[in-house]
CSV table of C-alpha atoms (C1' of nucleotides) in Angstrom, one decimal:
chain,number,residue,atom,x,y,z
A,1375,MET,CA,0.4,0.0,0.2
A,1376,ASN,CA,1.6,3.4,-0.8
A,1377,ARG,CA,1.0,6.7,0.7
A,1378,ALA,CA,-1.1,8.1,-0.8
A,1379,GLU,CA,-3.9,4.7,0.0
A,1380,GLN,CA,-2.7,4.5,3.1
A,1381,ARG,CA,-3.9,8.5,3.4
A,1382,GLU,CA,-7.7,7.8,2.6
A,1383,HIS,CA,-8.0,4.9,3.9
A,1384,THR,CA,-6.9,6.4,7.3
A,1385,ARG,CA,-9.4,9.3,6.5
A,1386,ARG,CA,-11.9,6.6,5.7
A,1387,THR,CA,-12.0,4.9,7.8
A,1388,LEU,CA,-11.7,8.1,11.0
A,1389,LEU,CA,-15.0,10.1,9.2
A,1390,ARG,CA,-16.0,6.1,9.4
A,1391,GLU,CA,-15.9,5.1,12.1
A,1392,SER,CA,-16.7,8.6,14.1
A,1393,ARG,CA,-20.0,8.9,12.0
A,1394,ARG,CA,-20.9,5.9,13.2
A,1395,LEU,CA,-20.3,7.4,17.4
A,1396,PHE,CA,-21.6,10.7,16.3
A,1397,ALA,CA,-24.7,9.1,15.2
A,1398,ALA,CA,-25.4,7.4,17.6
A,1399,GLN,CA,-24.6,9.1,20.7
A,1400,GLY,CA,-24.3,13.0,19.1
A,1401,TYR,CA,-21.6,15.2,18.9
A,1402,ALA,CA,-21.0,16.0,22.0
A,1403,ALA,CA,-21.3,13.2,24.1
A,1404,VAL,CA,-18.6,11.9,21.5
A,1405,GLY,CA,-14.8,11.3,22.4
A,1406,LEU,CA,-11.6,11.6,21.1
A,1407,ALA,CA,-10.5,9.0,23.0
A,1408,GLU,CA,-13.2,6.9,21.7
A,1409,ILE,CA,-13.1,8.1,18.3
A,1410,VAL,CA,-10.3,7.2,17.5
A,1411,ARG,CA,-9.7,4.0,19.4
A,1412,ALA,CA,-12.8,3.0,16.9
A,1413,ALA,CA,-10.0,3.9,14.1
A,1414,GLY,CA,-7.3,2.0,15.8
A,1415,VAL,CA,-5.2,5.5,14.7
A,1416,THR,CA,-4.1,8.7,17.1
A,1417,LYS,CA,-4.7,11.9,17.5
A,1418,GLY,CA,-2.5,12.8,15.9
A,1419,ALA,CA,-3.7,10.6,13.0
A,1420,LEU,CA,-7.0,12.9,14.0
A,1421,TYR,CA,-5.5,16.8,13.5
A,1422,HIS,CA,-3.4,15.9,10.4
A,1423,HIS,CA,-5.8,14.8,8.4
A,1424,PHE,CA,-8.7,17.4,9.9
A,1425,ASP,CA,-7.4,20.8,11.0
A,1426,GLY,CA,-9.9,22.2,12.8
A,1427,GLY,CA,-10.2,19.0,15.2
A,1428,LYS,CA,-13.6,17.3,15.8
A,1429,THR,CA,-15.1,20.7,14.7
A,1430,ALA,CA,-13.5,19.7,11.0
A,1431,LEU,CA,-14.3,15.5,10.9
A,1432,PHE,CA,-17.8,16.6,12.3
A,1433,ARG,CA,-18.0,18.7,9.4
A,1434,SER,CA,-16.6,17.0,6.7
A,1435,VAL,CA,-18.8,14.2,8.1
A,1436,LEU,CA,-21.3,15.7,7.9
A,1437,GLU,CA,-21.3,17.3,3.9
A,1438,GLU,CA,-21.2,13.3,3.5
A,1439,VAL,CA,-24.4,12.7,5.0
A,1440,GLN,CA,-26.1,15.3,2.9
A,1441,GLN,CA,-24.2,14.4,0.1
A,1442,GLU,CA,-26.2,11.1,0.2
A,1443,VAL,CA,-29.2,12.7,1.7
A,1444,ALA,CA,-29.2,15.0,-1.9
A,1445,GLN,CA,-28.4,12.2,-4.0
A,1446,ALA,CA,-31.0,10.5,-3.4
A,1447,VAL,CA,-34.1,13.1,-3.9
A,1448,ALA,CA,-32.6,14.5,-7.3
A,1449,ARG,CA,-32.7,11.0,-8.3
A,1450,ALA,CA,-35.8,10.3,-7.2
A,1451,ALA,CA,-36.6,14.1,-9.2
A,1452,ASP,CA,-35.3,13.2,-11.8
A,1453,ALA,CA,-37.7,9.7,-12.6
A,1454,GLU,CA,-40.4,11.9,-13.0
A,1455,ASP,CA,-41.4,14.5,-15.5
A,1456,ASP,CA,-43.6,16.6,-14.9
A,1457,PRO,CA,-41.6,19.8,-12.8
A,1458,TRP,CA,-44.8,19.9,-10.9
A,1459,GLU,CA,-44.0,15.7,-10.1
A,1460,GLN,CA,-41.2,16.3,-9.6
A,1461,LEU,CA,-41.4,18.6,-7.0
A,1462,LEU,CA,-43.3,16.2,-4.3
A,1463,ALA,CA,-41.2,13.0,-5.1
A,1464,GLY,CA,-38.3,15.3,-4.2
A,1465,CYS,CA,-39.7,15.8,-0.8
A,1466,ARG,CA,-41.3,13.1,-0.4
A,1467,THR,CA,-37.9,11.0,-0.9
A,1468,PHE,CA,-36.2,14.4,1.3
A,1469,LEU,CA,-38.6,13.3,4.5
A,1470,ALA,CA,-37.9,9.7,4.4
A,1471,SER,CA,-34.4,9.9,3.9
A,1472,ALA,CA,-34.4,12.1,7.6
A,1473,ALA,CA,-36.3,9.8,8.5
A,1474,ASP,CA,-33.6,8.0,9.3
A,1475,PRO,CA,-31.8,8.5,12.5
A,1476,GLU,CA,-28.0,8.8,11.4
A,1477,VAL,CA,-29.3,11.4,9.8
A,1478,GLN,CA,-31.6,12.7,11.4
A,1479,GLN,CA,-28.5,13.1,15.3
A,1480,ILE,CA,-26.5,14.9,12.5
A,1481,MET,CA,-27.8,17.2,9.8
A,1482,LEU,CA,-30.8,17.7,11.9
A,1483,LEU,CA,-29.5,18.6,15.9
A,1484,ASP,CA,-25.7,18.8,15.7
A,1485,GLY,CA,-25.3,19.7,12.8
A,1486,PRO,CA,-27.1,23.9,13.3
A,1487,ALA,CA,-26.3,23.8,16.6
A,1488,VAL,CA,-22.3,22.6,16.2
A,1489,LEU,CA,-21.1,24.6,13.2
A,1490,GLY,CA,-23.4,27.9,13.2
A,1491,TRP,CA,-26.6,27.7,11.5
A,1492,ASN,CA,-24.9,30.1,8.9
A,1493,GLU,CA,-22.9,28.3,8.4
A,1494,TRP,CA,-25.0,24.5,8.7
A,1495,ARG,CA,-27.4,26.9,5.9
A,1496,ALA,CA,-24.9,27.0,3.7
A,1497,LEU,CA,-23.7,23.6,3.8
A,1498,ASP,CA,-27.5,23.4,3.4
A,1499,GLU,CA,-28.3,25.3,0.3
A,1500,ALA,CA,-24.9,23.5,-1.0
A,1501,ALA,CA,-26.8,20.2,-1.0
A,1502,SER,CA,-30.2,20.2,-1.8
A,1503,ALA,CA,-32.2,23.7,-1.1
A,1504,ARG,CA,-30.1,25.3,-3.7
A,1505,HIS,CA,-32.2,22.9,-5.3
A,1506,LEU,CA,-36.0,23.2,-4.0
A,1507,ALA,CA,-35.2,26.0,-4.3
A,1508,GLU,CA,-35.2,25.6,-8.2
A,1509,ALA,CA,-38.2,23.8,-8.5
A,1510,LEU,CA,-40.1,27.3,-6.9
A,1511,THR,CA,-38.7,29.0,-9.0
A,1512,SER,CA,-39.1,27.6,-12.1
A,1513,LEU,CA,-42.3,26.2,-10.7
A,1514,ILE,CA,-43.0,30.3,-10.4
A,1515,ASP,CA,-42.6,30.7,-13.7
A,1516,ALA,CA,-44.7,28.4,-15.4
A,1517,GLY,CA,-47.5,30.1,-14.1
A,1518,ILE,CA,-47.8,27.4,-11.1
A,1519,LEU,CA,-47.1,28.4,-8.2
A,1520,SER,CA,-48.1,32.2,-7.3
A,1521,PRO,CA,-45.5,34.6,-7.9
A,1522,GLN,CA,-44.0,35.2,-5.2
A,1523,PRO,CA,-40.4,34.9,-3.0
A,1524,VAL,CA,-39.2,32.5,-2.9
A,1525,GLU,CA,-36.4,32.6,0.1
A,1526,PRO,CA,-39.1,32.9,2.8
A,1527,LEU,CA,-41.6,29.9,0.9
A,1528,THR,CA,-38.3,27.5,0.6
A,1529,ARG,CA,-36.9,28.0,4.2
A,1530,LEU,CA,-40.7,27.2,5.5
A,1531,LEU,CA,-41.1,23.7,3.8
A,1532,SER,CA,-37.7,22.8,4.6
A,1533,GLY,CA,-37.8,23.5,7.7
A,1534,ALA,CA,-41.0,21.7,7.8
A,1535,MET,CA,-39.6,18.8,6.4
A,1536,ASN,CA,-36.7,18.8,8.8
A,1537,GLU,CA,-39.3,19.3,11.8
A,1538,THR,CA,-41.2,16.0,10.9
A,1539,ALA,CA,-38.2,14.2,9.8
A,1540,LEU,CA,-37.8,14.6,13.6
A,1541,TRP,CA,-40.8,13.7,14.8
A,1542,LEU,CA,-40.6,10.1,12.9
A,1543,ALA,CA,-38.6,8.7,14.6
A,1544,SER,CA,-40.1,9.5,18.4
A,1545,SER,CA,-43.7,8.1,18.0
A,1546,SER,CA,-43.4,6.4,14.4
A,1547,GLY,CA,-45.2,3.7,13.8
A,1548,PRO,CA,-46.0,2.9,9.9
A,1549,ALA,CA,-47.9,4.6,8.7
A,1550,ASP,CA,-47.3,7.6,10.2
A,1551,LEU,CA,-45.0,8.2,7.1
A,1552,ALA,CA,-47.4,8.3,5.3
A,1553,ASP,CA,-49.4,10.6,7.2
A,1554,ALA,CA,-46.6,12.3,7.3
A,1555,GLN,CA,-46.0,12.5,3.1
A,1556,ALA,CA,-50.1,12.3,2.3
A,1557,ALA,CA,-49.8,16.5,4.8
A,1558,LEU,CA,-47.1,17.2,3.0
A,1559,THR,CA,-49.1,16.9,0.6
A,1560,ARG,CA,-51.5,18.5,1.2
A,1561,ILE,CA,-49.5,22.2,1.9
A,1562,LEU,CA,-47.9,22.2,-1.2
A,1563,GLU,CA,-51.4,20.9,-3.4
A,1564,GLY,CA,-52.3,23.8,-1.3
A,1565,LEU,CA,-50.6,26.8,-2.4
A,1566,ARG,CA,-50.2,25.1,-6.5
A,1567,ALA,CA,-54.5,26.2,-6.6
A,1568,ALA,CA,-54.1,29.9,-5.3
B,427,MET,CA,-33.5,39.6,53.2
B,428,ASN,CA,-34.7,36.8,55.0
B,429,ARG,CA,-33.0,33.5,53.4
B,430,ALA,CA,-36.5,32.9,51.6
B,431,GLU,CA,-36.1,36.1,49.7
B,432,GLN,CA,-32.4,34.8,49.4
B,433,ARG,CA,-32.0,32.1,48.6
B,434,GLU,CA,-34.9,33.7,44.9
B,435,HIS,CA,-32.5,36.2,44.8
B,436,THR,CA,-29.5,33.8,43.9
B,437,ARG,CA,-31.7,31.8,41.0
B,438,ARG,CA,-33.3,34.5,39.8
B,439,THR,CA,-29.9,36.1,38.8
B,440,LEU,CA,-28.5,32.6,38.1
B,441,LEU,CA,-31.0,32.5,35.7
B,442,ARG,CA,-30.5,36.5,34.0
B,443,GLU,CA,-27.2,35.9,33.2
B,444,SER,CA,-26.9,32.5,32.2
B,445,ARG,CA,-29.2,32.9,30.3
B,446,ARG,CA,-27.6,36.8,28.6
B,447,LEU,CA,-24.6,34.0,27.6
B,448,PHE,CA,-26.1,31.0,27.0
B,449,ALA,CA,-27.9,33.7,24.0
B,450,ALA,CA,-25.2,35.4,23.5
B,451,GLN,CA,-22.1,32.8,23.1
B,452,GLY,CA,-24.1,29.8,22.9
B,453,TYR,CA,-24.8,26.6,25.5
B,454,ALA,CA,-20.9,24.8,24.4
B,455,ALA,CA,-18.9,27.8,24.4
B,456,VAL,CA,-20.0,29.4,27.9
B,457,GLY,CA,-18.6,27.7,31.2
B,458,LEU,CA,-19.7,27.2,34.3
B,459,ALA,CA,-17.3,30.2,35.3
B,460,GLU,CA,-17.9,32.5,33.6
B,461,ILE,CA,-21.2,32.1,35.0
B,462,VAL,CA,-21.0,32.6,37.9
B,463,ARG,CA,-18.8,35.1,38.0
B,464,ALA,CA,-21.7,37.2,35.9
B,465,ALA,CA,-24.0,36.2,39.1
B,466,GLY,CA,-21.1,36.9,41.9
B,467,VAL,CA,-21.7,33.6,43.5
B,468,THR,CA,-19.6,30.4,42.7
B,469,LYS,CA,-19.9,26.6,41.4
B,470,GLY,CA,-21.3,25.7,45.1
B,471,ALA,CA,-24.9,28.1,44.7
B,472,LEU,CA,-24.9,27.0,41.0
B,473,TYR,CA,-24.8,23.7,41.8
B,474,HIS,CA,-26.9,24.0,44.9
B,475,HIS,CA,-29.4,25.4,43.2
B,476,PHE,CA,-29.7,23.4,40.1
B,477,ASP,CA,-29.5,19.5,40.7
B,478,GLY,CA,-28.6,18.5,37.3
B,479,GLY,CA,-25.3,21.5,37.6
B,480,LYS,CA,-25.3,22.6,33.0
B,481,THR,CA,-28.4,21.5,32.1
B,482,ALA,CA,-30.3,21.8,35.0
B,483,LEU,CA,-29.9,25.2,34.8
B,484,PHE,CA,-29.8,25.2,30.2
B,485,ARG,CA,-33.8,23.6,30.2
B,486,SER,CA,-34.9,25.9,33.2
B,487,VAL,CA,-33.8,28.9,30.8
B,488,LEU,CA,-35.3,27.2,28.4
B,489,GLU,CA,-38.2,26.4,29.6
B,490,GLU,CA,-38.8,30.5,31.0
B,491,VAL,CA,-38.3,31.4,27.5
B,492,GLN,CA,-40.4,28.9,25.8
B,493,GLN,CA,-43.4,30.7,28.5
B,494,GLU,CA,-42.3,34.4,27.6
B,495,VAL,CA,-42.8,32.7,23.8
B,496,ALA,CA,-46.0,31.3,24.8
B,497,GLN,CA,-47.4,34.1,26.5
B,498,ALA,CA,-47.2,36.6,23.7
B,499,VAL,CA,-48.4,34.4,20.3
B,500,ALA,CA,-51.6,32.9,23.2
B,501,ARG,CA,-51.9,36.6,24.1
B,502,ALA,CA,-52.0,38.4,20.3
B,503,ALA,CA,-54.8,34.2,18.7
B,504,ASP,CA,-56.8,35.8,22.6
B,505,ALA,CA,-57.2,39.5,20.6
B,506,GLU,CA,-59.3,37.8,17.8
B,507,ASP,CA,-62.7,36.7,17.5
B,508,ASP,CA,-63.1,34.2,14.1
B,509,PRO,CA,-60.9,31.0,15.3
B,510,TRP,CA,-59.1,31.4,11.6
B,511,GLU,CA,-57.6,34.0,12.1
B,512,GLN,CA,-56.8,33.7,15.8
B,513,LEU,CA,-54.9,30.9,13.8
B,514,LEU,CA,-53.0,33.6,11.8
B,515,ALA,CA,-52.1,35.7,14.1
B,516,GLY,CA,-51.1,33.2,16.5
B,517,CYS,CA,-48.8,31.6,13.5
B,518,ARG,CA,-47.6,35.3,12.5
B,519,THR,CA,-46.8,36.6,16.5
B,520,PHE,CA,-44.9,33.1,17.0
B,521,LEU,CA,-42.4,34.5,13.5
B,522,ALA,CA,-42.0,37.5,15.0
B,523,SER,CA,-41.2,36.0,18.3
B,524,ALA,CA,-37.9,33.8,18.3
B,525,ALA,CA,-37.2,36.3,15.5
B,526,ASP,CA,-35.1,37.6,18.6
B,527,PRO,CA,-31.6,36.4,18.8
B,528,GLU,CA,-32.0,35.5,22.3
B,529,VAL,CA,-36.1,32.9,21.3
B,530,GLN,CA,-33.2,31.9,18.1
B,531,GLN,CA,-30.1,30.6,20.4
B,532,ILE,CA,-32.4,29.1,23.0
B,533,MET,CA,-35.2,27.9,22.6
B,534,LEU,CA,-34.1,26.5,18.5
B,535,LEU,CA,-30.1,25.7,18.5
B,536,ASP,CA,-29.8,24.3,21.9
B,537,GLY,CA,-32.1,23.1,23.0
B,538,PRO,CA,-33.2,19.9,20.8
B,539,ALA,CA,-29.0,19.2,20.6
B,540,VAL,CA,-28.3,20.2,24.6
B,541,LEU,CA,-31.5,17.7,25.7
B,542,GLY,CA,-32.7,15.4,23.0
B,543,TRP,CA,-35.4,15.9,20.7
B,544,ASN,CA,-37.2,14.4,22.5
B,545,GLU,CA,-37.8,16.2,26.2
B,546,TRP,CA,-36.9,18.7,23.7
B,547,ARG,CA,-41.3,18.5,22.5
B,548,ALA,CA,-42.2,17.9,25.8
B,549,LEU,CA,-41.0,21.7,27.0
B,550,ASP,CA,-41.8,22.6,23.0
B,551,GLU,CA,-45.5,20.5,22.8
B,552,ALA,CA,-45.9,22.3,27.1
B,553,ALA,CA,-45.0,25.3,26.2
B,554,SER,CA,-47.1,26.2,22.7
B,555,ALA,CA,-47.7,22.8,19.9
B,556,ARG,CA,-50.0,22.0,22.5
B,557,HIS,CA,-52.1,25.9,21.1
B,558,LEU,CA,-51.5,25.0,17.9
B,559,ALA,CA,-52.7,21.3,17.9
B,560,GLU,CA,-56.5,22.6,19.2
B,561,ALA,CA,-56.2,25.5,17.7
B,562,LEU,CA,-56.2,22.8,14.2
B,563,THR,CA,-58.1,20.5,15.8
B,564,SER,CA,-61.0,22.5,16.3
B,565,LEU,CA,-60.5,24.2,12.8
B,566,ILE,CA,-61.0,20.9,11.8
B,567,ASP,CA,-64.0,19.6,13.9
B,568,ALA,CA,-65.4,23.5,13.1
B,569,GLY,CA,-65.1,21.7,8.9
B,570,ILE,CA,-63.3,24.8,8.2
B,571,LEU,CA,-60.6,22.4,7.1
B,572,SER,CA,-60.1,19.5,6.0
B,573,PRO,CA,-60.5,16.0,8.8
B,574,GLN,CA,-56.4,15.0,8.5
B,575,PRO,CA,-54.4,13.9,10.8
B,576,VAL,CA,-52.6,16.5,13.5
B,577,GLU,CA,-50.1,15.9,14.5
B,578,PRO,CA,-48.8,15.7,11.4
B,579,LEU,CA,-50.0,19.2,9.8
B,580,THR,CA,-48.3,20.5,14.1
B,581,ARG,CA,-45.2,19.5,13.7
B,582,LEU,CA,-44.7,20.7,9.9
B,583,LEU,CA,-46.5,23.8,10.6
B,584,SER,CA,-44.1,24.7,13.7
B,585,GLY,CA,-41.1,23.3,12.1
B,586,ALA,CA,-42.0,25.3,9.2
B,587,MET,CA,-42.2,28.5,11.6
B,588,ASN,CA,-39.1,27.1,13.1
B,589,GLU,CA,-36.7,27.4,10.8
B,590,THR,CA,-38.2,30.3,8.8
B,591,ALA,CA,-37.8,31.8,12.4
B,592,LEU,CA,-34.0,31.1,11.9
B,593,TRP,CA,-33.4,32.7,8.5
B,594,LEU,CA,-34.9,35.4,9.9
B,595,ALA,CA,-32.0,36.0,11.5
B,596,SER,CA,-29.1,35.4,8.6
B,597,SER,CA,-30.9,37.5,6.6
B,598,SER,CA,-33.4,39.8,7.4
B,599,GLY,CA,-33.2,43.2,5.8
B,600,PRO,CA,-37.2,44.2,7.9
B,601,ALA,CA,-38.7,43.1,4.9
B,602,ASP,CA,-38.3,39.9,5.2
B,603,LEU,CA,-40.5,39.1,7.8
B,604,ALA,CA,-43.8,40.8,6.0
B,605,ASP,CA,-41.7,38.5,3.4
B,606,ALA,CA,-42.5,36.2,5.6
B,607,GLN,CA,-45.4,36.4,7.8
B,608,ALA,CA,-46.6,36.2,3.4
B,609,ALA,CA,-45.8,32.9,2.7
B,610,LEU,CA,-46.7,31.7,5.1
B,611,THR,CA,-50.3,32.9,5.7
B,612,ARG,CA,-50.9,31.1,1.2
B,613,ILE,CA,-49.1,28.5,3.0
B,614,LEU,CA,-52.6,28.1,5.9
B,615,GLU,CA,-54.6,29.7,3.2
B,616,GLY,CA,-54.1,27.1,0.8
B,617,LEU,CA,-54.6,24.5,3.6
B,618,ARG,CA,-58.3,26.5,4.0
B,619,ALA,CA,-59.5,26.0,0.5
B,620,ALA,CA,-59.3,22.5,0.3
C,463,DC,C1',22.1,2.3,-4.8
C,464,DC,C1',22.3,6.4,-1.0
C,465,DC,C1',21.6,10.3,1.2
C,466,DT,C1',18.1,13.9,2.0
C,467,DT,C1',13.8,15.4,2.1
C,468,DT,C1',8.8,14.8,2.9
C,469,DT,C1',5.1,12.9,4.8
C,470,DA,C1',2.3,10.0,8.0
C,471,DC,C1',1.2,9.0,12.4
C,472,DA,C1',2.3,8.4,17.7
C,473,DT,C1',3.3,10.5,21.9
C,474,DA,C1',4.0,13.0,25.7
C,475,DC,C1',1.9,17.0,27.5
C,476,DC,C1',-0.9,21.1,29.1
C,477,DG,C1',-4.3,23.9,30.5
C,478,DA,C1',-9.9,24.2,30.7
C,479,DC,C1',-13.8,22.1,32.4
C,480,DG,C1',-17.8,20.0,34.4
C,481,DG,C1',-18.6,17.8,39.3
C,482,DT,C1',-18.3,16.3,43.6
C,483,DA,C1',-16.8,17.2,48.8
C,484,DT,C1',-16.0,19.3,52.3
C,485,DG,C1',-15.9,23.2,55.5
C,486,DC,C1',-19.1,27.1,57.1
C,487,DG,C1',-21.2,30.4,58.5
C,488,DA,C1',-24.9,32.9,59.2
C,489,DG,C1',-29.6,32.5,59.9
C,490,DT,C1',-34.3,30.0,61.9
C,491,DA,C1',-36.9,26.9,65.0
C,492,DG,C1',-37.7,25.1,69.9
D,1049,DC,C1',-29.1,30.5,74.6
D,1050,DT,C1',-29.1,25.9,71.6
D,1051,DA,C1',-28.9,22.7,68.3
D,1052,DC,C1',-29.6,22.7,63.8
D,1053,DT,C1',-30.8,23.2,59.5
D,1054,DC,C1',-30.3,25.8,55.1
D,1055,DG,C1',-27.2,28.6,51.8
D,1056,DC,C1',-23.4,28.9,49.7
D,1057,DA,C1',-17.4,28.8,49.5
D,1058,DT,C1',-13.5,26.0,48.7
D,1059,DA,C1',-10.9,22.5,47.1
D,1060,DC,C1',-9.7,19.4,44.2
D,1061,DC,C1',-10.5,15.7,41.2
D,1062,DG,C1',-10.5,13.0,36.5
D,1063,DT,C1',-11.9,14.2,31.7
D,1064,DC,C1',-12.0,16.5,27.6
D,1065,DG,C1',-9.9,19.0,23.1
D,1066,DG,C1',-6.3,21.0,21.7
D,1067,DT,C1',-0.9,21.8,20.7
D,1068,DA,C1',4.2,20.8,20.5
D,1069,DT,C1',7.5,17.5,19.0
D,1070,DG,C1',9.2,12.4,18.5
D,1071,DT,C1',10.3,9.3,14.5
D,1072,DA,C1',10.3,6.0,11.4
D,1073,DA,C1',8.4,4.9,6.0
D,1074,DA,C1',7.6,6.0,2.2
D,1075,DA,C1',9.7,9.4,-2.1
D,1076,DG,C1',12.6,11.9,-4.6
D,1077,DG,C1',17.0,13.3,-6.8
D,1078,DG,C1',22.2,11.9,-8.5
DNA sequence: CCCTTTTACATACCGACGGTATGCGAGTAG
DNA sequence: CTACTCGCATACCGTCGGTATGTAAAAGGG
């Protein structure tokens, strides 16, 4: 194994193990000692790969999670032809993806608190909220949604989905996801009429 | 000053100063040393009043903040006669109240991450989400909203308002609050039609 | 093939933090 | 006046995130 491979291996191991621990226990409850022990390295390696220490490691994990969610959403949206159906499919898929406890703890609970809301929002924007905003803009241009500022609407819908996903984890019978998706659909359809 | 008065004075001072610091710097960035110095006491006093230490102190601060927001919302809603107008007024007031940076940092950012989402939701439920759910139930019973599960809808709306409030803090020109309230109204009116 | 440099870590250490055990003096009750 | 309680202060501890330094192996030039 040459040096580049070894480096990548260590980095990926740190990301994988820290992601598992952050998801299971929450950012604050996980110590660097536990992370490096799980990864089979030492703190020296961690700080060599992640300049900002614990925070930078968490940021990388968060980006990874957000990319995965965004990919799932994009895939679901691309499977539809009609722009309106793309929005519905994307939103429903986001809700389903964010129902994963790993995603919740890292992306929805610790993310904003650890990085601050501004940085969290910037990452969220880059990963998925931008696509939502673009979709809404297209629908407004096409006359399917009434003309209005896109940013507040994007945040309303994004926040609605985020907190509903968290709710799904607590009281989740299997019917709740369907109920939540139905309620979300009702909201979107209500906007369409107007 | 007798003992009961002294006790209450110390407790209120700790709550006031810790609230100020938590709001300004975030939970994790504030040390107990800083809190007790600002309050003019020592850690002994803090642990005498708040059995769970830093976490318990934060929980008390959070409850205080939530109560204040809930009171403002209830007052705005009670000022209206029509149930539908009560809902609109309550939601708009919540958005305006949660635009306060103190409220955001404590109630929306650190709250869920520090206490965990389940406990945060229980406190939120007791303070304000319960009223929202009751209002929605009444509107469904009155035939103003279409029959549907109330819980998912409550979480969708609550989450929409929470994240929009956070957005207001970042990019806030003074017109943004009005835009956000207008978008929220559009969503609610859309539900009404259906 | 050897020597130099760089790289990818490991080791050892530090200050600060949250938390606890104990001490103490002023109130309060009998 | 006394005994007891209560509201804190003091002193101390283990653990944490972070850093400075050491080191062995890989890479690169002659």
